[in-house]
Amino acid sequence: PWLCARGGGVLTRLLFAGAHAMAHLSTAVSLMLLLELGVEMCIRHENLGKEGMHSLFRWYREYEQVHFPDPQGLRQVLEKVTLGLYPGIIKVAMAVFDIPEAIAVTRTAMCAAHGSLAAISRVQFFLYYGGMLAYFWLLATPAVGLVFGTYLYLCVCYAGVHFDESFSSLRIANYKSMTRMHITREGDLEVYTLALDKVPTRWREDPTWSPFTHASSFGANPHYCQHPRANRLLSQQPPAPCAHDMPNPSRWCPVNGAPNEGWYLVDYFKVCKQRVL
């Protein structure tokens, strides 16, 4: 590897952390500037927000009056009965769905007041910053994934660190490993690291597996010992060996290949027994 962040000391780790933080910070600032530029271009060249707030609601009311006339005055009666909730709810809903217009109108008002918030109301304040936050989140989500993925790629390929984080993000079902420990009769500790490159995905029941012999070795099995006849059959069976003495204690085995096929030893070390004074 070209770099070694694991053994490079505190300074190297701080450089890695600083570069990672600066990448996120510069990406966030760039996206914010891009979002501001997009809003400004829409205001200047597309006349966004030129008609003021609730232009969509005004268009709806005009369309409703032209195509759905109300000679009996039912809309006015409904407005009085609901205390203004009938058109009010529709107006608020259309304002929420027309967030770009609210952003443009609020931004124009703030710019006209030289950046002062006194020119806008609290509702406009929350609509503006809430809408900008929503659009920023939409832009930042894939960008942050790209930055963090690039960081993990560089760390794994050139620094030799963050293997767990990188491969867990890839969600690869294969290439699994486990550690098994064994204490010998002399009191020494043996540690075995076993690995499997290809994990089986299809399983079948082992024809040599017997519920009675395995239940007697593991104790009472509630699945097979609820019936009195099953208890009598279990008592008539000879004592089975312990699970670790069986060639295949599991009930299931892969469809293709032997149960223990593919496992190999990756690492082994031994910790000798020591007398503690």
XYZ file of C-alpha atoms in Angstrom:
277
model
C 0.000 0.000 0.000
C 1.092 3.541 -0.706
C -0.166 4.871 2.614
C -0.519 3.321 6.045
C -2.974 5.248 8.200
C -3.100 2.503 10.797
C 0.569 2.750 11.724
C 1.230 6.326 10.648
C 0.713 7.893 14.041
C -1.573 10.644 15.245
C -0.503 13.178 12.589
C -1.365 10.866 9.691
C -4.738 10.032 11.204
C -5.485 13.710 11.720
C -4.604 14.383 8.084
C -6.985 11.615 6.970
C -9.766 12.930 9.217
C -9.190 16.521 8.091
C -9.256 15.577 4.408
C -12.466 13.610 4.941
C -14.120 16.501 6.799
C -13.000 19.049 4.195
C -14.418 16.882 1.411
C -17.836 16.840 3.097
C -17.690 20.548 3.920
C -16.643 21.623 0.423
C -19.348 19.406 -1.102
C -22.007 20.934 1.153
C -20.920 24.499 0.326
C -20.789 23.737 -3.413
C -24.270 22.237 -3.381
C -25.640 25.189 -1.425
C -24.151 27.644 -3.935
C -25.535 25.548 -6.797
C -28.996 25.603 -5.220
C -28.858 29.369 -4.695
C -27.733 29.857 -8.295
C -30.585 27.692 -9.579
C -33.196 29.639 -7.605
C -31.784 32.970 -8.806
C -31.796 31.843 -12.436
C -35.424 30.713 -12.153
C -36.401 34.079 -10.665
C -34.627 36.159 -13.308
C -35.171 34.140 -16.464
C -38.312 32.064 -15.734
C -40.234 34.767 -13.781
C -40.683 32.422 -10.840
C -42.682 34.125 -8.082
C -43.503 37.169 -10.197
C -47.237 36.839 -9.523
C -46.760 36.684 -5.759
C -47.886 34.064 -3.277
C -50.829 31.705 -3.896
C -50.866 32.104 -7.673
C -51.827 28.445 -8.005
C -54.824 28.966 -5.692
C -55.945 32.051 -7.634
C -55.745 30.103 -10.890
C -57.821 27.322 -9.301
C -60.522 29.772 -8.196
C -60.703 31.341 -11.633
C -60.900 27.925 -13.313
C -63.591 26.874 -10.838
C -65.730 29.946 -11.528
C -65.491 29.536 -15.303
C -66.038 25.786 -15.612
C -68.042 25.045 -12.437
C -70.421 27.964 -11.879
C -72.310 28.210 -8.610
C -75.554 30.158 -9.175
C -77.056 28.984 -5.879
C -74.163 30.321 -3.797
C -73.331 26.963 -2.208
C -69.645 27.804 -1.944
C -70.342 30.902 0.106
C -72.661 28.946 2.392
C -70.028 26.223 2.803
C -67.413 28.844 3.610
C -69.618 30.317 6.339
C -70.535 26.925 7.797
C -66.912 25.764 7.961
C -65.730 29.151 9.287
C -63.452 29.615 6.306
C -61.869 26.161 6.423
C -63.212 25.163 2.994
C -61.107 27.477 0.866
C -58.435 27.880 3.564
C -57.369 24.226 3.582
C -57.158 24.158 -0.216
C -55.128 27.365 -0.193
C -52.620 26.037 2.344
C -52.346 22.698 0.530
C -51.601 24.389 -2.780
C -49.051 26.658 -1.092
C -47.288 23.615 0.334
C -47.187 21.914 -3.057
C -45.938 25.095 -4.713
C -42.777 25.397 -2.618
C -40.646 26.890 -5.478
C -42.985 29.874 -5.682
C -42.830 30.426 -1.919
C -39.026 30.265 -2.049
C -38.860 32.735 -4.930
C -41.301 35.245 -3.391
C -39.594 35.119 0.006
C -36.129 35.415 -1.506
C -37.209 38.425 -3.601
C -38.644 40.130 -0.515
C -35.499 39.522 1.536
C -33.240 40.747 -1.261
C -35.334 43.893 -1.624
C -34.895 44.498 2.125
C -31.105 43.960 1.829
C -31.212 40.555 3.531
C -33.437 41.575 6.430
C -35.964 39.078 7.797
C -38.326 41.865 8.834
C -39.817 41.921 5.337
C -41.226 38.393 5.602
C -43.649 36.698 7.957
C -42.990 33.638 10.080
C -44.927 31.444 7.673
C -42.782 32.650 4.787
C -39.679 32.148 6.922
C -40.487 28.475 7.596
C -41.602 27.878 4.002
C -38.387 29.349 2.627
C -35.902 27.565 4.848
C -37.938 24.360 4.932
C -38.143 24.286 1.136
C -34.449 25.077 0.736
C -33.600 22.341 3.238
C -35.734 19.830 1.334
C -34.058 20.633 -1.990
C -30.630 20.647 -0.348
C -31.300 17.215 1.159
C -32.351 15.958 -2.270
C -29.051 17.121 -3.749
C -26.837 16.214 -0.798
C -27.943 12.603 -0.343
C -26.258 11.155 -3.470
C -23.316 13.560 -3.131
C -22.578 12.485 0.446
C -22.819 8.834 -0.602
C -20.288 9.497 -3.358
C -17.873 11.273 -0.990
C -18.081 8.604 1.693
C -17.824 5.786 -0.851
C -14.708 7.392 -2.349
C -13.237 7.705 1.140
C -13.834 4.017 1.873
C -12.395 3.038 -1.511
C -9.187 4.989 -0.916
C -8.851 3.675 2.635
C -9.251 0.035 1.587
C -7.122 0.141 -1.568
C -4.285 2.394 -0.430
C -4.389 2.696 3.377
C -5.355 -0.796 4.502
C -8.096 0.330 6.920
C -11.925 0.339 7.154
C -12.384 -3.136 5.677
C -15.416 -3.877 7.875
C -17.182 -0.635 6.973
C -16.493 -1.012 3.266
C -17.573 -4.608 2.817
C -20.589 -4.272 5.105
C -21.811 -1.392 2.919
C -21.476 -3.599 -0.165
C -23.698 -6.248 1.507
C -21.827 -9.164 -0.053
C -23.339 -12.437 1.100
C -20.137 -14.406 0.505
C -16.644 -14.250 2.025
C -17.595 -14.890 5.647
C -15.311 -15.876 8.507
C -15.606 -16.850 12.141
C -13.348 -17.563 15.106
C -13.449 -20.733 17.179
C -11.590 -21.186 20.477
C -10.598 -24.467 22.109
C -9.127 -25.101 25.539
C -6.891 -28.170 25.611
C -6.520 -30.598 28.492
C -3.279 -28.863 29.443
C -5.116 -25.542 29.814
C -3.796 -23.903 26.632
C -6.080 -21.759 24.490
C -6.152 -22.487 20.768
C -7.783 -19.946 18.445
C -8.822 -20.924 14.906
C -10.031 -18.457 12.260
C -12.091 -20.204 9.586
C -13.253 -18.646 6.321
C -15.789 -19.489 3.644
C -15.664 -17.890 0.199
C -19.008 -19.135 -1.131
C -22.001 -19.169 1.227
C -24.779 -21.653 0.303
C -28.163 -20.173 -0.501
C -30.220 -23.361 -0.893
C -30.584 -25.931 1.883
C -32.030 -29.398 2.350
C -32.692 -31.601 5.359
C -29.903 -34.008 6.207
C -31.238 -37.577 5.741
C -28.907 -38.875 8.480
C -30.211 -36.401 11.013
C -32.545 -37.933 13.624
C -34.683 -35.827 15.974
C -34.590 -38.490 18.697
C -30.817 -38.905 18.933
C -30.194 -35.184 18.686
C -32.923 -34.367 21.200
C -31.375 -36.775 23.712
C -27.968 -35.130 23.305
C -29.246 -31.579 23.693
C -31.774 -32.317 26.428
C -35.541 -31.945 26.258
C -36.729 -30.699 22.903
C -40.189 -29.073 23.124
C -40.879 -29.732 19.445
C -40.580 -33.512 19.795
C -41.287 -34.086 23.497
C -44.813 -32.732 23.864
C -46.482 -36.064 23.129
C -46.175 -38.960 25.665
C -45.352 -41.457 22.888
C -42.453 -39.259 21.764
C -41.127 -39.252 25.326
C -41.237 -43.065 25.430
C -39.419 -43.289 22.101
C -36.764 -40.908 23.358
C -36.250 -42.933 26.511
C -35.771 -46.118 24.416
C -33.060 -44.585 22.252
C -29.420 -45.158 23.187
C -27.543 -42.086 24.426
C -26.280 -40.042 21.488
C -22.826 -38.463 21.395
C -22.327 -34.806 22.176
C -22.873 -32.266 19.456
C -19.186 -31.443 19.017
C -18.402 -35.143 18.475
C -20.883 -35.477 15.619
C -19.657 -35.097 12.034
C -22.647 -32.887 11.177
C -24.756 -31.795 14.174
C -26.932 -29.446 12.105
C -30.255 -30.608 10.747
C -29.710 -28.782 7.451
C -27.008 -29.079 4.821
C -26.477 -27.307 1.490
C -28.160 -28.657 -1.626
C -24.913 -28.748 -3.580
C -21.824 -30.068 -1.827
C -20.990 -31.498 1.572
C -21.951 -29.681 4.805
C -18.350 -28.742 5.627
C -17.184 -28.119 2.076
C -15.393 -24.856 1.345
C -14.128 -24.032 4.835
C -10.413 -23.401 5.214
C -8.090 -22.224 7.957
C -7.036 -18.589 7.735
C -5.176 -18.067 11.008
C -4.205 -20.031 14.077
C -2.421 -19.129 17.268
C -2.006 -20.659 20.694
C -1.985 -18.996 24.089
C -0.104 -21.155 26.567
C -1.344 -21.610 30.091
C 0.221 -19.247 32.588
C 0.204 -19.358 36.337
C -1.103 -16.149 37.901
C 0.644 -15.340 41.192
